[in-house]
Amino acid sequence: MSKDRVPPYPEMMNALLESSHELGGSGSISEINNAAITRLGLEEDILESPHDSEKSNDTEVEYRLAWVRTYLKKYGLIDNSSRGVWAIVPENRHILEVDPDQVVRFVR
């Protein structure tokens, strides 16, 4: 099953953070997701794997990237400045990479 091949969300953190930097520090969910997906180099069948087709239209990759945004927000690196737009917090723009294990420990 391709859903099993989707990287765990901690493994997606730096791709999302790097993508946010690449977009100038902010972007829409779709812009950031698309850039992160490109960085991750995921195959098409993985990208099409639904998360829960009975409850949403999100793919498993989109679902996990949403969790990445949540964790990075709680860690203080990004914020949703307006609905659907995420930005790196100005005082943390110098942070280009995180230790995903440290982020998870901090948030939990």
PDB file of N, CA and C in Angstrom:
ATOM      1  N   MET A   1       0.851  -1.195   0.000  1.00  0.00           N
ATOM      2  CA  MET A   1       0.000   0.000   0.000  1.00  0.00           C
ATOM      3  C   MET A   1       0.886   1.244   0.000  1.00  0.00           C
ATOM      4  N   SER A   2       0.589   2.211  -0.848  1.00  0.00           N
ATOM      5  CA  SER A   2       1.420   3.404  -0.976  1.00  0.00           C
ATOM      6  C   SER A   2       1.357   4.304   0.256  1.00  0.00           C
ATOM      7  N   LYS A   3       0.273   4.224   1.024  1.00  0.00           N
ATOM      8  CA  LYS A   3       0.155   5.031   2.240  1.00  0.00           C
ATOM      9  C   LYS A   3       1.279   4.690   3.223  1.00  0.00           C
ATOM     10  N   ASP A   4       1.694   3.435   3.223  1.00  0.00           N
ATOM     11  CA  ASP A   4       2.778   3.002   4.104  1.00  0.00           C
ATOM     12  C   ASP A   4       4.123   3.573   3.667  1.00  0.00           C
ATOM     13  N   ARG A   5       4.196   4.042   2.435  1.00  0.00           N
ATOM     14  CA  ARG A   5       5.447   4.584   1.903  1.00  0.00           C
ATOM     15  C   ARG A   5       5.557   6.098   2.079  1.00  0.00           C
ATOM     16  N   VAL A   6       4.532   6.723   2.618  1.00  0.00           N
ATOM     17  CA  VAL A   6       4.579   8.160   2.871  1.00  0.00           C
ATOM     18  C   VAL A   6       5.514   8.389   4.061  1.00  0.00           C
ATOM     19  N   PRO A   7       6.471   9.315   3.920  1.00  0.00           N
ATOM     20  CA  PRO A   7       7.382   9.557   5.044  1.00  0.00           C
ATOM     21  C   PRO A   7       6.625  10.028   6.282  1.00  0.00           C
ATOM     22  N   PRO A   8       7.069   9.629   7.468  1.00  0.00           N
ATOM     23  CA  PRO A   8       6.457  10.148   8.696  1.00  0.00           C
ATOM     24  C   PRO A   8       6.634  11.669   8.749  1.00  0.00           C
ATOM     25  N   TYR A   9       5.716  12.354   9.412  1.00  0.00           N
ATOM     26  CA  TYR A   9       5.759  13.812   9.392  1.00  0.00           C
ATOM     27  C   TYR A   9       7.063  14.401   9.917  1.00  0.00           C
ATOM     28  N   PRO A  10       7.747  13.804  10.924  1.00  0.00           N
ATOM     29  CA  PRO A  10       9.024  14.417  11.320  1.00  0.00           C
ATOM     30  C   PRO A  10      10.044  14.457  10.180  1.00  0.00           C
ATOM     31  N   GLU A  11       9.987  13.485   9.298  1.00  0.00           N
ATOM     32  CA  GLU A  11      10.924  13.450   8.172  1.00  0.00           C
ATOM     33  C   GLU A  11      10.593  14.504   7.114  1.00  0.00           C
ATOM     34  N   MET A  12       9.442  15.136   7.235  1.00  0.00           N
ATOM     35  CA  MET A  12       9.019  16.151   6.269  1.00  0.00           C
ATOM     36  C   MET A  12       9.288  17.574   6.769  1.00  0.00           C
ATOM     37  N   MET A  13       9.700  17.713   8.016  1.00  0.00           N
ATOM     38  CA  MET A  13       9.829  19.046   8.620  1.00  0.00           C
ATOM     39  C   MET A  13      10.804  19.943   7.882  1.00  0.00           C
ATOM     40  N   ASN A  14      11.990  19.452   7.600  1.00  0.00           N
ATOM     41  CA  ASN A  14      12.980  20.314   6.957  1.00  0.00           C
ATOM     42  C   ASN A  14      12.610  20.636   5.513  1.00  0.00           C
ATOM     43  N   ALA A  15      11.959  19.709   4.824  1.00  0.00           N
ATOM     44  CA  ALA A  15      11.512  19.996   3.461  1.00  0.00           C
ATOM     45  C   ALA A  15      10.501  21.137   3.472  1.00  0.00           C
ATOM     46  N   LEU A  16       9.591  21.137   4.445  1.00  0.00           N
ATOM     47  CA  LEU A  16       8.599  22.204   4.531  1.00  0.00           C
ATOM     48  C   LEU A  16       9.252  23.527   4.925  1.00  0.00           C
ATOM     49  N   LEU A  17      10.175  23.490   5.880  1.00  0.00           N
ATOM     50  CA  LEU A  17      10.856  24.713   6.315  1.00  0.00           C
ATOM     51  C   LEU A  17      11.696  25.289   5.171  1.00  0.00           C
ATOM     52  N   GLU A  18      12.446  24.431   4.476  1.00  0.00           N
ATOM     53  CA  GLU A  18      13.255  24.883   3.341  1.00  0.00           C
ATOM     54  C   GLU A  18      12.370  25.458   2.235  1.00  0.00           C
ATOM     55  N   SER A  19      11.226  24.835   2.019  1.00  0.00           N
ATOM     56  CA  SER A  19      10.294  25.323   0.997  1.00  0.00           C
ATOM     57  C   SER A  19       9.752  26.696   1.362  1.00  0.00           C
ATOM     58  N   SER A  20       9.479  26.906   2.632  1.00  0.00           N
ATOM     59  CA  SER A  20       9.003  28.216   3.081  1.00  0.00           C
ATOM     60  C   SER A  20      10.062  29.287   2.818  1.00  0.00           C
ATOM     61  N   HIS A  21      11.318  28.963   3.103  1.00  0.00           N
ATOM     62  CA  HIS A  21      12.412  29.903   2.817  1.00  0.00           C
ATOM     63  C   HIS A  21      12.504  30.169   1.319  1.00  0.00           C
ATOM     64  N   GLU A  22      12.407  29.110   0.532  1.00  0.00           N
ATOM     65  CA  GLU A  22      12.490  29.216  -0.924  1.00  0.00           C
ATOM     66  C   GLU A  22      11.414  30.141  -1.479  1.00  0.00           C
ATOM     67  N   LEU A  23      10.250  30.159  -0.840  1.00  0.00           N
ATOM     68  CA  LEU A  23       9.132  30.995  -1.282  1.00  0.00           C
ATOM     69  C   LEU A  23       9.210  32.415  -0.719  1.00  0.00           C
ATOM     70  N   GLY A  24      10.324  32.763  -0.117  1.00  0.00           N
ATOM     71  CA  GLY A  24      10.494  34.109   0.418  1.00  0.00           C
ATOM     72  C   GLY A  24      10.032  34.259   1.848  1.00  0.00           C
ATOM     73  N   GLY A  25       9.776  33.160   2.523  1.00  0.00           N
ATOM     74  CA  GLY A  25       9.398  33.211   3.928  1.00  0.00           C
ATOM     75  C   GLY A  25       7.924  32.989   4.192  1.00  0.00           C
ATOM     76  N   SER A  26       7.109  32.990   3.142  1.00  0.00           N
ATOM     77  CA  SER A  26       5.688  32.731   3.348  1.00  0.00           C
ATOM     78  C   SER A  26       5.060  32.205   2.062  1.00  0.00           C
ATOM     79  N   GLY A  27       3.900  31.600   2.245  1.00  0.00           N
ATOM     80  CA  GLY A  27       3.178  31.098   1.090  1.00  0.00           C
ATOM     81  C   GLY A  27       1.871  30.473   1.508  1.00  0.00           C
ATOM     82  N   SER A  28       1.054  30.201   0.501  1.00  0.00           N
ATOM     83  CA  SER A  28      -0.206  29.520   0.774  1.00  0.00           C
ATOM     84  C   SER A  28       0.092  28.059   1.095  1.00  0.00           C
ATOM     85  N   ILE A  29      -0.888  27.388   1.656  1.00  0.00           N
ATOM     86  CA  ILE A  29      -0.725  25.972   1.967  1.00  0.00           C
ATOM     87  C   ILE A  29      -0.334  25.200   0.712  1.00  0.00           C
ATOM     88  N   SER A  30      -1.028  25.453  -0.386  1.00  0.00           N
ATOM     89  CA  SER A  30      -0.728  24.699  -1.609  1.00  0.00           C
ATOM     90  C   SER A  30       0.663  25.014  -2.151  1.00  0.00           C
ATOM     91  N   GLU A  31       1.082  26.272  -2.083  1.00  0.00           N
ATOM     92  CA  GLU A  31       2.428  26.631  -2.549  1.00  0.00           C
ATOM     93  C   GLU A  31       3.500  25.932  -1.717  1.00  0.00           C
ATOM     94  N   ILE A  32       3.338  25.984  -0.412  1.00  0.00           N
ATOM     95  CA  ILE A  32       4.331  25.360   0.479  1.00  0.00           C
ATOM     96  C   ILE A  32       4.300  23.847   0.319  1.00  0.00           C
ATOM     97  N   ASN A  33       3.097  23.270   0.274  1.00  0.00           N
ATOM     98  CA  ASN A  33       2.986  21.816   0.086  1.00  0.00           C
ATOM     99  C   ASN A  33       3.649  21.382  -1.214  1.00  0.00           C
ATOM    100  N   ASN A  34       3.339  22.073  -2.314  1.00  0.00           N
ATOM    101  CA  ASN A  34       3.903  21.697  -3.612  1.00  0.00           C
ATOM    102  C   ASN A  34       5.428  21.771  -3.609  1.00  0.00           C
ATOM    103  N   ALA A  35       5.972  22.821  -3.005  1.00  0.00           N
ATOM    104  CA  ALA A  35       7.425  22.960  -2.939  1.00  0.00           C
ATOM    105  C   ALA A  35       8.040  21.859  -2.072  1.00  0.00           C
ATOM    106  N   ALA A  36       7.389  21.542  -0.946  1.00  0.00           N
ATOM    107  CA  ALA A  36       7.896  20.484  -0.059  1.00  0.00           C
ATOM    108  C   ALA A  36       7.823  19.124  -0.745  1.00  0.00           C
ATOM    109  N   ILE A  37       6.738  18.871  -1.450  1.00  0.00           N
ATOM    110  CA  ILE A  37       6.572  17.600  -2.166  1.00  0.00           C
ATOM    111  C   ILE A  37       7.665  17.447  -3.222  1.00  0.00           C
ATOM    112  N   THR A  38       7.978  18.532  -3.909  1.00  0.00           N
ATOM    113  CA  THR A  38       9.054  18.496  -4.905  1.00  0.00           C
ATOM    114  C   THR A  38      10.380  18.158  -4.231  1.00  0.00           C
ATOM    115  N   ARG A  39      10.648  18.798  -3.097  1.00  0.00           N
ATOM    116  CA  ARG A  39      11.892  18.526  -2.354  1.00  0.00           C
ATOM    117  C   ARG A  39      11.966  17.079  -1.890  1.00  0.00           C
ATOM    118  N   LEU A  40      10.834  16.533  -1.494  1.00  0.00           N
ATOM    119  CA  LEU A  40      10.807  15.156  -0.986  1.00  0.00           C
ATOM    120  C   LEU A  40      10.929  14.127  -2.104  1.00  0.00           C
ATOM    121  N   GLY A  41      10.616  14.522  -3.336  1.00  0.00           N
ATOM    122  CA  GLY A  41      10.744  13.630  -4.479  1.00  0.00           C
ATOM    123  C   GLY A  41       9.862  12.393  -4.404  1.00  0.00           C
ATOM    124  N   LEU A  42       8.631  12.578  -3.959  1.00  0.00           N
ATOM    125  CA  LEU A  42       7.722  11.448  -3.784  1.00  0.00           C
ATOM    126  C   LEU A  42       7.120  11.002  -5.114  1.00  0.00           C
ATOM    127  N   GLU A  43       6.932   9.702  -5.249  1.00  0.00           N
ATOM    128  CA  GLU A  43       6.350   9.138  -6.465  1.00  0.00           C
ATOM    129  C   GLU A  43       4.852   9.424  -6.520  1.00  0.00           C
ATOM    130  N   GLU A  44       4.315   9.416  -7.727  1.00  0.00           N
ATOM    131  CA  GLU A  44       2.914   9.779  -7.971  1.00  0.00           C
ATOM    132  C   GLU A  44       1.929   8.927  -7.168  1.00  0.00           C
ATOM    133  N   ASP A  45       2.165   7.616  -7.076  1.00  0.00           N
ATOM    134  CA  ASP A  45       1.216   6.768  -6.346  1.00  0.00           C
ATOM    135  C   ASP A  45       1.182   7.119  -4.860  1.00  0.00           C
ATOM    136  N   ILE A  46       2.302   7.583  -4.330  1.00  0.00           N
ATOM    137  CA  ILE A  46       2.345   8.010  -2.924  1.00  0.00           C
ATOM    138  C   ILE A  46       1.543   9.300  -2.763  1.00  0.00           C
ATOM    139  N   LEU A  47       1.695  10.205  -3.722  1.00  0.00           N
ATOM    140  CA  LEU A  47       0.999  11.493  -3.659  1.00  0.00           C
ATOM    141  C   LEU A  47      -0.508  11.352  -3.777  1.00  0.00           C
ATOM    142  N   GLU A  48      -0.963  10.299  -4.418  1.00  0.00           N
ATOM    143  CA  GLU A  48      -2.397  10.100  -4.624  1.00  0.00           C
ATOM    144  C   GLU A  48      -3.068   9.299  -3.509  1.00  0.00           C
ATOM    145  N   SER A  49      -2.299   8.785  -2.597  1.00  0.00           N
ATOM    146  CA  SER A  49      -2.852   7.957  -1.519  1.00  0.00           C
ATOM    147  C   SER A  49      -3.749   8.798  -0.608  1.00  0.00           C
ATOM    148  N   PRO A  50      -5.039   8.461  -0.522  1.00  0.00           N
ATOM    149  CA  PRO A  50      -5.948   9.255   0.321  1.00  0.00           C
ATOM    150  C   PRO A  50      -5.688   9.019   1.806  1.00  0.00           C
ATOM    151  N   HIS A  51      -5.940  10.048   2.585  1.00  0.00           N
ATOM    152  CA  HIS A  51      -5.810   9.889   4.040  1.00  0.00           C
ATOM    153  C   HIS A  51      -6.999   9.105   4.570  1.00  0.00           C
ATOM    154  N   ASP A  52      -8.176   9.656   4.425  1.00  0.00           N
ATOM    155  CA  ASP A  52      -9.402   9.003   4.873  1.00  0.00           C
ATOM    156  C   ASP A  52     -10.510   9.501   3.952  1.00  0.00           C
ATOM    157  N   SER A  53     -10.760   8.752   2.906  1.00  0.00           N
ATOM    158  CA  SER A  53     -11.682   9.202   1.866  1.00  0.00           C
ATOM    159  C   SER A  53     -13.111   9.420   2.359  1.00  0.00           C
ATOM    160  N   GLU A  54     -13.458   8.844   3.504  1.00  0.00           N
ATOM    161  CA  GLU A  54     -14.800   9.050   4.049  1.00  0.00           C
ATOM    162  C   GLU A  54     -14.925  10.387   4.777  1.00  0.00           C
ATOM    163  N   LYS A  55     -13.793  10.935   5.261  1.00  0.00           N
ATOM    164  CA  LYS A  55     -13.853  12.153   6.071  1.00  0.00           C
ATOM    165  C   LYS A  55     -13.317  13.401   5.376  1.00  0.00           C
ATOM    166  N   SER A  56     -12.420  13.222   4.381  1.00  0.00           N
ATOM    167  CA  SER A  56     -11.867  14.407   3.723  1.00  0.00           C
ATOM    168  C   SER A  56     -11.337  14.052   2.345  1.00  0.00           C
ATOM    169  N   ASN A  57     -10.982  15.092   1.612  1.00  0.00           N
ATOM    170  CA  ASN A  57     -10.392  14.914   0.289  1.00  0.00           C
ATOM    171  C   ASN A  57      -8.872  14.977   0.335  1.00  0.00           C
ATOM    172  N   ASP A  58      -8.309  15.146   1.526  1.00  0.00           N
ATOM    173  CA  ASP A  58      -6.862  15.255   1.669  1.00  0.00           C
ATOM    174  C   ASP A  58      -6.168  13.942   1.360  1.00  0.00           C
ATOM    175  N   THR A  59      -4.988  14.066   0.770  1.00  0.00           N
ATOM    176  CA  THR A  59      -4.149  12.891   0.597  1.00  0.00           C
ATOM    177  C   THR A  59      -3.384  12.665   1.898  1.00  0.00           C
ATOM    178  N   GLU A  60      -2.776  11.513   2.041  1.00  0.00           N
ATOM    179  CA  GLU A  60      -1.975  11.231   3.235  1.00  0.00           C
ATOM    180  C   GLU A  60      -0.806  12.215   3.333  1.00  0.00           C
ATOM    181  N   VAL A  61      -0.215  12.564   2.211  1.00  0.00           N
ATOM    182  CA  VAL A  61       0.897  13.526   2.219  1.00  0.00           C
ATOM    183  C   VAL A  61       0.407  14.888   2.717  1.00  0.00           C
ATOM    184  N   GLU A  62      -0.722  15.360   2.221  1.00  0.00           N
ATOM    185  CA  GLU A  62      -1.273  16.650   2.668  1.00  0.00           C
ATOM    186  C   GLU A  62      -1.597  16.621   4.158  1.00  0.00           C
ATOM    187  N   TYR A  63      -2.145  15.514   4.618  1.00  0.00           N
ATOM    188  CA  TYR A  63      -2.488  15.355   6.031  1.00  0.00           C
ATOM    189  C   TYR A  63      -1.233  15.459   6.897  1.00  0.00           C
ATOM    190  N   ARG A  64      -0.183  14.765   6.485  1.00  0.00           N
ATOM    191  CA  ARG A  64       1.051  14.794   7.283  1.00  0.00           C
ATOM    192  C   ARG A  64       1.736  16.148   7.211  1.00  0.00           C
ATOM    193  N   LEU A  65       1.664  16.813   6.067  1.00  0.00           N
ATOM    194  CA  LEU A  65       2.234  18.158   5.980  1.00  0.00           C
ATOM    195  C   LEU A  65       1.465  19.143   6.866  1.00  0.00           C
ATOM    196  N   ALA A  66       0.179  18.920   7.046  1.00  0.00           N
ATOM    197  CA  ALA A  66      -0.599  19.754   7.975  1.00  0.00           C
ATOM    198  C   ALA A  66      -0.075  19.563   9.400  1.00  0.00           C
ATOM    199  N   TRP A  67       0.248  18.326   9.760  1.00  0.00           N
ATOM    200  CA  TRP A  67       0.825  18.073  11.084  1.00  0.00           C
ATOM    201  C   TRP A  67       2.199  18.718  11.204  1.00  0.00           C
ATOM    202  N   VAL A  68       2.971  18.714  10.137  1.00  0.00           N
ATOM    203  CA  VAL A  68       4.278  19.378  10.151  1.00  0.00           C
ATOM    204  C   VAL A  68       4.085  20.865  10.453  1.00  0.00           C
ATOM    205  N   ARG A  69       3.136  21.510   9.773  1.00  0.00           N
ATOM    206  CA  ARG A  69       2.870  22.927  10.045  1.00  0.00           C
ATOM    207  C   ARG A  69       2.470  23.143  11.497  1.00  0.00           C
ATOM    208  N   THR A  70       1.631  22.260  12.024  1.00  0.00           N
ATOM    209  CA  THR A  70       1.197  22.384  13.419  1.00  0.00           C
ATOM    210  C   THR A  70       2.379  22.289  14.370  1.00  0.00           C
ATOM    211  N   TYR A  71       3.237  21.317  14.161  1.00  0.00           N
ATOM    212  CA  TYR A  71       4.405  21.147  15.039  1.00  0.00           C
ATOM    213  C   TYR A  71       5.366  22.326  14.928  1.00  0.00           C
ATOM    214  N   LEU A  72       5.626  22.792  13.703  1.00  0.00           N
ATOM    215  CA  LEU A  72       6.534  23.926  13.547  1.00  0.00           C
ATOM    216  C   LEU A  72       5.935  25.212  14.116  1.00  0.00           C
ATOM    217  N   LYS A  73       4.614  25.326  14.083  1.00  0.00           N
ATOM    218  CA  LYS A  73       3.961  26.483  14.702  1.00  0.00           C
ATOM    219  C   LYS A  73       4.104  26.421  16.220  1.00  0.00           C
ATOM    220  N   LYS A  74       3.833  25.270  16.803  1.00  0.00           N
ATOM    221  CA  LYS A  74       3.950  25.140  18.259  1.00  0.00           C
ATOM    222  C   LYS A  74       5.396  25.296  18.718  1.00  0.00           C
ATOM    223  N   TYR A  75       6.335  24.991  17.846  1.00  0.00           N
ATOM    224  CA  TYR A  75       7.761  25.154  18.143  1.00  0.00           C
ATOM    225  C   TYR A  75       8.188  26.614  18.008  1.00  0.00           C
ATOM    226  N   GLY A  76       7.347  27.430  17.388  1.00  0.00           N
ATOM    227  CA  GLY A  76       7.607  28.858  17.264  1.00  0.00           C
ATOM    228  C   GLY A  76       8.320  29.277  15.995  1.00  0.00           C
ATOM    229  N   LEU A  77       8.384  28.395  14.993  1.00  0.00           N
ATOM    230  CA  LEU A  77       9.098  28.734  13.764  1.00  0.00           C
ATOM    231  C   LEU A  77       8.213  29.362  12.702  1.00  0.00           C
ATOM    232  N   ILE A  78       6.979  28.918  12.612  1.00  0.00           N
ATOM    233  CA  ILE A  78       6.074  29.453  11.594  1.00  0.00           C
ATOM    234  C   ILE A  78       4.755  29.849  12.248  1.00  0.00           C
ATOM    235  N   ASP A  79       3.984  30.628  11.520  1.00  0.00           N
ATOM    236  CA  ASP A  79       2.673  31.038  12.013  1.00  0.00           C
ATOM    237  C   ASP A  79       1.760  31.214  10.810  1.00  0.00           C
ATOM    238  N   ASN A  80       0.481  31.048  11.054  1.00  0.00           N
ATOM    239  CA  ASN A  80      -0.457  31.304   9.967  1.00  0.00           C
ATOM    240  C   ASN A  80      -0.967  32.731  10.129  1.00  0.00           C
ATOM    241  N   SER A  81      -0.328  33.610   9.343  1.00  0.00           N
ATOM    242  CA  SER A  81      -0.591  35.040   9.437  1.00  0.00           C
ATOM    243  C   SER A  81      -1.997  35.409   9.001  1.00  0.00           C
ATOM    244  N   SER A  82      -2.538  34.659   8.081  1.00  0.00           N
ATOM    245  CA  SER A  82      -3.931  34.810   7.688  1.00  0.00           C
ATOM    246  C   SER A  82      -4.405  33.452   7.200  1.00  0.00           C
ATOM    247  N   ARG A  83      -5.690  33.309   7.042  1.00  0.00           N
ATOM    248  CA  ARG A  83      -6.249  32.007   6.676  1.00  0.00           C
ATOM    249  C   ARG A  83      -5.585  31.444   5.424  1.00  0.00           C
ATOM    250  N   GLY A  84      -4.961  30.284   5.590  1.00  0.00           N
ATOM    251  CA  GLY A  84      -4.349  29.602   4.465  1.00  0.00           C
ATOM    252  C   GLY A  84      -2.967  30.098   4.078  1.00  0.00           C
ATOM    253  N   VAL A  85      -2.441  31.096   4.795  1.00  0.00           N
ATOM    254  CA  VAL A  85      -1.102  31.612   4.512  1.00  0.00           C
ATOM    255  C   VAL A  85      -0.214  31.365   5.728  1.00  0.00           C
ATOM    256  N   TRP A  86       0.920  30.747   5.467  1.00  0.00           N
ATOM    257  CA  TRP A  86       1.873  30.430   6.528  1.00  0.00           C
ATOM    258  C   TRP A  86       3.165  31.175   6.276  1.00  0.00           C
ATOM    259  N   ALA A  87       3.763  31.674   7.357  1.00  0.00           N
ATOM    260  CA  ALA A  87       5.000  32.445   7.234  1.00  0.00           C
ATOM    261  C   ALA A  87       5.972  32.059   8.330  1.00  0.00           C
ATOM    262  N   ILE A  88       7.245  32.146   7.997  1.00  0.00           N
ATOM    263  CA  ILE A  88       8.274  31.946   9.008  1.00  0.00           C
ATOM    264  C   ILE A  88       8.225  33.151   9.938  1.00  0.00           C
ATOM    265  N   VAL A  89       8.260  32.915  11.225  1.00  0.00           N
ATOM    266  CA  VAL A  89       8.243  33.990  12.207  1.00  0.00           C
ATOM    267  C   VAL A  89       9.515  34.832  11.985  1.00  0.00           C
ATOM    268  N   PRO A  90       9.365  36.162  11.848  1.00  0.00           N
ATOM    269  CA  PRO A  90      10.514  37.012  11.491  1.00  0.00           C
ATOM    270  C   PRO A  90      11.769  36.785  12.339  1.00  0.00           C
ATOM    271  N   GLU A  91      11.615  36.631  13.639  1.00  0.00           N
ATOM    272  CA  GLU A  91      12.808  36.472  14.486  1.00  0.00           C
ATOM    273  C   GLU A  91      13.476  35.108  14.317  1.00  0.00           C
ATOM    274  N   ASN A  92      12.831  34.200  13.570  1.00  0.00           N
ATOM    275  CA  ASN A  92      13.424  32.878  13.349  1.00  0.00           C
ATOM    276  C   ASN A  92      13.775  32.619  11.883  1.00  0.00           C
ATOM    277  N   ARG A  93      13.826  33.671  11.095  1.00  0.00           N
ATOM    278  CA  ARG A  93      14.157  33.494   9.667  1.00  0.00           C
ATOM    279  C   ARG A  93      15.568  32.954   9.457  1.00  0.00           C
ATOM    280  N   HIS A  94      16.414  33.087  10.452  1.00  0.00           N
ATOM    281  CA  HIS A  94      17.786  32.579  10.334  1.00  0.00           C
ATOM    282  C   HIS A  94      17.851  31.058  10.473  1.00  0.00           C
ATOM    283  N   ILE A  95      16.786  30.437  10.967  1.00  0.00           N
ATOM    284  CA  ILE A  95      16.773  28.985  11.163  1.00  0.00           C
ATOM    285  C   ILE A  95      16.399  28.319   9.837  1.00  0.00           C
ATOM    286  N   LEU A  96      17.338  27.579   9.295  1.00  0.00           N
ATOM    287  CA  LEU A  96      17.144  26.954   7.994  1.00  0.00           C
ATOM    288  C   LEU A  96      16.842  25.464   8.110  1.00  0.00           C
ATOM    289  N   GLU A  97      17.140  24.902   9.262  1.00  0.00           N
ATOM    290  CA  GLU A  97      16.965  23.461   9.458  1.00  0.00           C
ATOM    291  C   GLU A  97      16.687  23.199  10.934  1.00  0.00           C
ATOM    292  N   VAL A  98      15.916  22.154  11.211  1.00  0.00           N
ATOM    293  CA  VAL A  98      15.608  21.779  12.593  1.00  0.00           C
ATOM    294  C   VAL A  98      15.971  20.317  12.825  1.00  0.00           C
ATOM    295  N   ASP A  99      16.087  19.978  14.083  1.00  0.00           N
ATOM    296  CA  ASP A  99      16.219  18.582  14.480  1.00  0.00           C
ATOM    297  C   ASP A  99      14.794  18.106  14.748  1.00  0.00           C
ATOM    298  N   PRO A 100      14.226  17.295  13.860  1.00  0.00           N
ATOM    299  CA  PRO A 100      12.831  16.881  14.015  1.00  0.00           C
ATOM    300  C   PRO A 100      12.541  16.221  15.360  1.00  0.00           C
ATOM    301  N   ASP A 101      13.470  15.447  15.881  1.00  0.00           N
ATOM    302  CA  ASP A 101      13.262  14.803  17.182  1.00  0.00           C
ATOM    303  C   ASP A 101      13.125  15.847  18.289  1.00  0.00           C
ATOM    304  N   GLN A 102      13.928  16.894  18.207  1.00  0.00           N
ATOM    305  CA  GLN A 102      13.852  17.965  19.202  1.00  0.00           C
ATOM    306  C   GLN A 102      12.510  18.693  19.114  1.00  0.00           C
ATOM    307  N   VAL A 103      12.038  18.951  17.904  1.00  0.00           N
ATOM    308  CA  VAL A 103      10.749  19.615  17.708  1.00  0.00           C
ATOM    309  C   VAL A 103       9.625  18.770  18.306  1.00  0.00           C
ATOM    310  N   VAL A 104       9.635  17.479  18.009  1.00  0.00           N
ATOM    311  CA  VAL A 104       8.596  16.583  18.525  1.00  0.00           C
ATOM    312  C   VAL A 104       8.632  16.541  20.045  1.00  0.00           C
ATOM    313  N   ARG A 105       9.829  16.422  20.625  1.00  0.00           N
ATOM    314  CA  ARG A 105       9.946  16.401  22.100  1.00  0.00           C
ATOM    315  C   ARG A 105       9.415  17.695  22.712  1.00  0.00           C
ATOM    316  N   PHE A 106       9.764  18.825  22.115  1.00  0.00           N
ATOM    317  CA  PHE A 106       9.332  20.120  22.627  1.00  0.00           C
ATOM    318  C   PHE A 106       7.806  20.239  22.605  1.00  0.00           C
ATOM    319  N   VAL A 107       7.200  19.844  21.498  1.00  0.00           N
ATOM    320  CA  VAL A 107       5.758  19.999  21.321  1.00  0.00           C
ATOM    321  C   VAL A 107       4.993  19.042  22.232  1.00  0.00           C
ATOM    322  N   ARG A 108       5.490  17.835  22.373  1.00  0.00           N
ATOM    323  CA  ARG A 108       4.783  16.863  23.209  1.00  0.00           C
ATOM    324  C   ARG A 108       4.995  17.169  24.669  1.00  0.00           C
TER     325      ARG A 108
END
